[in-house]
Amino acid sequence: MTIVPSGTDIAAAAPAGKGVGPLLRAWRERRRVSQLELALRADSSARHISFVETGRSRPSEEMVLRLAEHLDVPVRERNSLLLAAGYAPHYPETPLDDPALDALREGLERLIQGYEPYPALVVDAGYDVVAANRGITMLLDGVPESLLQPPLNAMRLTLHPQGMAPRIRNLGEWRGHLLAQMERQIALHRSEPLRALYEEVAAYPAPGRAAAGDAGDSGDEPSPSVPYFALPMRIEHDGRVLSFVSSISTFNTPMDVTVSELAIETFLPADPATAKYLHALGD
């Protein structure tokens, strides 16, 4: 298992022709925060916020960062705000294979290896896989080599009709969950590459779905009478149906664009039979 550099190229520059004021206003409106509420949070005044948004006042670098923090602006977009205000980017974007991130890469490898025999992987902002353990390799059994060429993409591998999709017994539910997750990411990051990926995977035919005209039937098989505590992914492997629930973790207060866009996804067995099977494979 090797962590490889991200293949995602998401522009950090501010949109042409826009100053920092309109960008800040757009983030404030997206967060549904009034000028007064933002001013109170940032220890400023509604009048000053208004002047910044209309371009009558140029905010200091410190003010841009403070407003971005209170608006929960992603790290990459904070650099865009600074550029639009005429300042240098505050957050570096270190390539994942840079020696400066050796400790991070080693830590991620130990983390997902320690999670075995359960599946775990690390993805970047475009859902490209930068690290995966043997549990993930097990789930990819039967996926054609054409889909396993780098950079591997988690969404493409899961939803492609030649990928894992034909083996996912509740594909309708799981597909809906993944597409909704991507929609939330697009709304947060305004990434054109991510939108392009969304449009690609959303257009994939869903194997096993109902015939055209019967939109009420997702084609999912009935779930067994197991008291699941979260939506599971139910996937067939070697004649068995395994059930997993997933959890996604990110880094707390990242100070680097690359690190801020990494996510660790772990798959926990959703029933005792799945856990027993995975441990038997690991023995």
JSON list of N, CA and C in Angstrom, two decimals, residues 77-112:
[
{"chain": "A", "resi": 77, "resn": "GLU", "atom": "N", "xyz": [-10.55, 27.82, -0.01]},
{"chain": "A", "resi": 77, "resn": "GLU", "atom": "CA", "xyz": [-11.30, 29.02, -0.35]},
{"chain": "A", "resi": 77, "resn": "GLU", "atom": "C", "xyz": [-10.87, 30.22, 0.50]},
{"chain": "A", "resi": 78, "resn": "ARG", "atom": "N", "xyz": [-10.29, 29.98, 1.68]},
{"chain": "A", "resi": 78, "resn": "ARG", "atom": "CA", "xyz": [-9.74, 31.09, 2.46]},
{"chain": "A", "resi": 78, "resn": "ARG", "atom": "C", "xyz": [-8.57, 31.74, 1.72]},
{"chain": "A", "resi": 79, "resn": "ASN", "atom": "N", "xyz": [-7.76, 30.91, 1.08]},
{"chain": "A", "resi": 79, "resn": "ASN", "atom": "CA", "xyz": [-6.69, 31.47, 0.25]},
{"chain": "A", "resi": 79, "resn": "ASN", "atom": "C", "xyz": [-7.26, 32.29, -0.89]},
{"chain": "A", "resi": 80, "resn": "SER", "atom": "N", "xyz": [-8.35, 31.83, -1.48]},
{"chain": "A", "resi": 80, "resn": "SER", "atom": "CA", "xyz": [-8.99, 32.58, -2.57]},
{"chain": "A", "resi": 80, "resn": "SER", "atom": "C", "xyz": [-9.47, 33.94, -2.09]},
{"chain": "A", "resi": 81, "resn": "LEU", "atom": "N", "xyz": [-10.03, 33.99, -0.89]},
{"chain": "A", "resi": 81, "resn": "LEU", "atom": "CA", "xyz": [-10.48, 35.26, -0.32]},
{"chain": "A", "resi": 81, "resn": "LEU", "atom": "C", "xyz": [-9.30, 36.21, -0.12]},
{"chain": "A", "resi": 82, "resn": "LEU", "atom": "N", "xyz": [-8.20, 35.68, 0.38]},
{"chain": "A", "resi": 82, "resn": "LEU", "atom": "CA", "xyz": [-7.02, 36.53, 0.60]},
{"chain": "A", "resi": 82, "resn": "LEU", "atom": "C", "xyz": [-6.49, 37.07, -0.73]},
{"chain": "A", "resi": 83, "resn": "LEU", "atom": "N", "xyz": [-6.45, 36.25, -1.75]},
{"chain": "A", "resi": 83, "resn": "LEU", "atom": "CA", "xyz": [-5.99, 36.70, -3.06]},
{"chain": "A", "resi": 83, "resn": "LEU", "atom": "C", "xyz": [-6.90, 37.79, -3.61]},
{"chain": "A", "resi": 84, "resn": "ALA", "atom": "N", "xyz": [-8.19, 37.60, -3.43]},
{"chain": "A", "resi": 84, "resn": "ALA", "atom": "CA", "xyz": [-9.15, 38.59, -3.92]},
{"chain": "A", "resi": 84, "resn": "ALA", "atom": "C", "xyz": [-9.01, 39.92, -3.19]},
{"chain": "A", "resi": 85, "resn": "ALA", "atom": "N", "xyz": [-8.53, 39.88, -1.93]},
{"chain": "A", "resi": 85, "resn": "ALA", "atom": "CA", "xyz": [-8.33, 41.10, -1.15]},
{"chain": "A", "resi": 85, "resn": "ALA", "atom": "C", "xyz": [-6.96, 41.72, -1.38]},
{"chain": "A", "resi": 86, "resn": "GLY", "atom": "N", "xyz": [-6.13, 41.05, -2.19]},
{"chain": "A", "resi": 86, "resn": "GLY", "atom": "CA", "xyz": [-4.81, 41.59, -2.49]},
{"chain": "A", "resi": 86, "resn": "GLY", "atom": "C", "xyz": [-3.70, 41.10, -1.59]},
{"chain": "A", "resi": 87, "resn": "TYR", "atom": "N", "xyz": [-3.95, 40.01, -0.87]},
{"chain": "A", "resi": 87, "resn": "TYR", "atom": "CA", "xyz": [-2.93, 39.47, 0.03]},
{"chain": "A", "resi": 87, "resn": "TYR", "atom": "C", "xyz": [-2.43, 38.12, -0.48]},
{"chain": "A", "resi": 88, "resn": "ALA", "atom": "N", "xyz": [-1.29, 37.70, 0.03]},
{"chain": "A", "resi": 88, "resn": "ALA", "atom": "CA", "xyz": [-0.74, 36.40, -0.34]},
{"chain": "A", "resi": 88, "resn": "ALA", "atom": "C", "xyz": [-1.53, 35.29, 0.36]},
{"chain": "A", "resi": 89, "resn": "PRO", "atom": "N", "xyz": [-1.57, 34.11, -0.23]},
{"chain": "A", "resi": 89, "resn": "PRO", "atom": "CA", "xyz": [-2.24, 32.98, 0.44]},
{"chain": "A", "resi": 89, "resn": "PRO", "atom": "C", "xyz": [-1.60, 32.71, 1.80]},
{"chain": "A", "resi": 90, "resn": "HIS", "atom": "N", "xyz": [-2.43, 32.36, 2.76]},
{"chain": "A", "resi": 90, "resn": "HIS", "atom": "CA", "xyz": [-1.97, 32.12, 4.13]},
{"chain": "A", "resi": 90, "resn": "HIS", "atom": "C", "xyz": [-1.63, 30.65, 4.36]},
{"chain": "A", "resi": 91, "resn": "TYR", "atom": "N", "xyz": [-2.33, 29.76, 3.64]},
{"chain": "A", "resi": 91, "resn": "TYR", "atom": "CA", "xyz": [-2.18, 28.33, 3.88]},
{"chain": "A", "resi": 91, "resn": "TYR", "atom": "C", "xyz": [-1.38, 27.68, 2.74]},
{"chain": "A", "resi": 92, "resn": "PRO", "atom": "N", "xyz": [-0.32, 26.96, 3.04]},
{"chain": "A", "resi": 92, "resn": "PRO", "atom": "CA", "xyz": [0.44, 26.28, 1.99]},
{"chain": "A", "resi": 92, "resn": "PRO", "atom": "C", "xyz": [-0.35, 25.09, 1.44]},
{"chain": "A", "resi": 93, "resn": "GLU", "atom": "N", "xyz": [0.04, 24.62, 0.28]},
{"chain": "A", "resi": 93, "resn": "GLU", "atom": "CA", "xyz": [-0.54, 23.41, -0.32]},
{"chain": "A", "resi": 93, "resn": "GLU", "atom": "C", "xyz": [0.61, 22.48, -0.65]},
{"chain": "A", "resi": 94, "resn": "THR", "atom": "N", "xyz": [0.93, 21.62, 0.30]},
{"chain": "A", "resi": 94, "resn": "THR", "atom": "CA", "xyz": [2.09, 20.75, 0.19]},
{"chain": "A", "resi": 94, "resn": "THR", "atom": "C", "xyz": [1.72, 19.46, -0.54]},
{"chain": "A", "resi": 95, "resn": "PRO", "atom": "N", "xyz": [2.46, 19.09, -1.59]},
{"chain": "A", "resi": 95, "resn": "PRO", "atom": "CA", "xyz": [2.17, 17.81, -2.26]},
{"chain": "A", "resi": 95, "resn": "PRO", "atom": "C", "xyz": [2.23, 16.66, -1.26]},
{"chain": "A", "resi": 96, "resn": "LEU", "atom": "N", "xyz": [1.36, 15.71, -1.45]},
{"chain": "A", "resi": 96, "resn": "LEU", "atom": "CA", "xyz": [1.25, 14.63, -0.47]},
{"chain": "A", "resi": 96, "resn": "LEU", "atom": "C", "xyz": [2.50, 13.76, -0.41]},
{"chain": "A", "resi": 97, "resn": "ASP", "atom": "N", "xyz": [3.29, 13.75, -1.50]},
{"chain": "A", "resi": 97, "resn": "ASP", "atom": "CA", "xyz": [4.51, 12.96, -1.48]},
{"chain": "A", "resi": 97, "resn": "ASP", "atom": "C", "xyz": [5.73, 13.77, -1.03]},
{"chain": "A", "resi": 98, "resn": "ASP", "atom": "N", "xyz": [5.50, 15.00, -0.55]},
{"chain": "A", "resi": 98, "resn": "ASP", "atom": "CA", "xyz": [6.60, 15.85, -0.08]},
{"chain": "A", "resi": 98, "resn": "ASP", "atom": "C", "xyz": [7.16, 15.27, 1.22]},
{"chain": "A", "resi": 99, "resn": "PRO", "atom": "N", "xyz": [8.49, 15.30, 1.39]},
{"chain": "A", "resi": 99, "resn": "PRO", "atom": "CA", "xyz": [9.08, 14.79, 2.64]},
{"chain": "A", "resi": 99, "resn": "PRO", "atom": "C", "xyz": [8.52, 15.46, 3.89]},
{"chain": "A", "resi": 100, "resn": "ALA", "atom": "N", "xyz": [8.04, 16.69, 3.76]},
{"chain": "A", "resi": 100, "resn": "ALA", "atom": "CA", "xyz": [7.48, 17.38, 4.93]},
{"chain": "A", "resi": 100, "resn": "ALA", "atom": "C", "xyz": [6.25, 16.67, 5.48]},
{"chain": "A", "resi": 101, "resn": "LEU", "atom": "N", "xyz": [5.61, 15.85, 4.65]},
{"chain": "A", "resi": 101, "resn": "LEU", "atom": "CA", "xyz": [4.41, 15.13, 5.08]},
{"chain": "A", "resi": 101, "resn": "LEU", "atom": "C", "xyz": [4.69, 13.66, 5.36]},
{"chain": "A", "resi": 102, "resn": "ASP", "atom": "N", "xyz": [5.97, 13.30, 5.51]},
{"chain": "A", "resi": 102, "resn": "ASP", "atom": "CA", "xyz": [6.32, 11.90, 5.79]},
{"chain": "A", "resi": 102, "resn": "ASP", "atom": "C", "xyz": [5.59, 11.38, 7.03]},
{"chain": "A", "resi": 103, "resn": "ALA", "atom": "N", "xyz": [5.61, 12.15, 8.10]},
{"chain": "A", "resi": 103, "resn": "ALA", "atom": "CA", "xyz": [4.97, 11.70, 9.34]},
{"chain": "A", "resi": 103, "resn": "ALA", "atom": "C", "xyz": [3.46, 11.51, 9.15]},
{"chain": "A", "resi": 104, "resn": "LEU", "atom": "N", "xyz": [2.85, 12.40, 8.38]},
{"chain": "A", "resi": 104, "resn": "LEU", "atom": "CA", "xyz": [1.42, 12.28, 8.12]},
{"chain": "A", "resi": 104, "resn": "LEU", "atom": "C", "xyz": [1.12, 11.00, 7.34]},
{"chain": "A", "resi": 105, "resn": "ARG", "atom": "N", "xyz": [1.89, 10.76, 6.27]},
{"chain": "A", "resi": 105, "resn": "ARG", "atom": "CA", "xyz": [1.65, 9.57, 5.45]},
{"chain": "A", "resi": 105, "resn": "ARG", "atom": "C", "xyz": [1.85, 8.30, 6.27]},
{"chain": "A", "resi": 106, "resn": "GLU", "atom": "N", "xyz": [2.92, 8.26, 7.05]},
{"chain": "A", "resi": 106, "resn": "GLU", "atom": "CA", "xyz": [3.18, 7.08, 7.86]},
{"chain": "A", "resi": 106, "resn": "GLU", "atom": "C", "xyz": [2.07, 6.86, 8.89]},
{"chain": "A", "resi": 107, "resn": "GLY", "atom": "N", "xyz": [1.59, 7.96, 9.47]},
{"chain": "A", "resi": 107, "resn": "GLY", "atom": "CA", "xyz": [0.51, 7.84, 10.44]},
{"chain": "A", "resi": 107, "resn": "GLY", "atom": "C", "xyz": [-0.78, 7.32, 9.81]},
{"chain": "A", "resi": 108, "resn": "LEU", "atom": "N", "xyz": [-1.09, 7.81, 8.61]},
{"chain": "A", "resi": 108, "resn": "LEU", "atom": "CA", "xyz": [-2.29, 7.34, 7.92]},
{"chain": "A", "resi": 108, "resn": "LEU", "atom": "C", "xyz": [-2.17, 5.86, 7.57]},
{"chain": "A", "resi": 109, "resn": "GLU", "atom": "N", "xyz": [-0.99, 5.45, 7.12]},
{"chain": "A", "resi": 109, "resn": "GLU", "atom": "CA", "xyz": [-0.79, 4.04, 6.79]},
{"chain": "A", "resi": 109, "resn": "GLU", "atom": "C", "xyz": [-0.96, 3.15, 8.02]},
{"chain": "A", "resi": 110, "resn": "ARG", "atom": "N", "xyz": [-0.38, 3.56, 9.13]},
{"chain": "A", "resi": 110, "resn": "ARG", "atom": "CA", "xyz": [-0.52, 2.77, 10.36]},
{"chain": "A", "resi": 110, "resn": "ARG", "atom": "C", "xyz": [-1.97, 2.71, 10.80]},
{"chain": "A", "resi": 111, "resn": "LEU", "atom": "N", "xyz": [-2.68, 3.83, 10.65]},
{"chain": "A", "resi": 111, "resn": "LEU", "atom": "CA", "xyz": [-4.07, 3.90, 11.08]},
{"chain": "A", "resi": 111, "resn": "LEU", "atom": "C", "xyz": [-4.94, 2.92, 10.31]},
{"chain": "A", "resi": 112, "resn": "ILE", "atom": "N", "xyz": [-4.86, 2.94, 8.98]},
{"chain": "A", "resi": 112, "resn": "ILE", "atom": "CA", "xyz": [-5.75, 2.08, 8.21]},
{"chain": "A", "resi": 112, "resn": "ILE", "atom": "C", "xyz": [-5.29, 0.63, 8.23]}
]
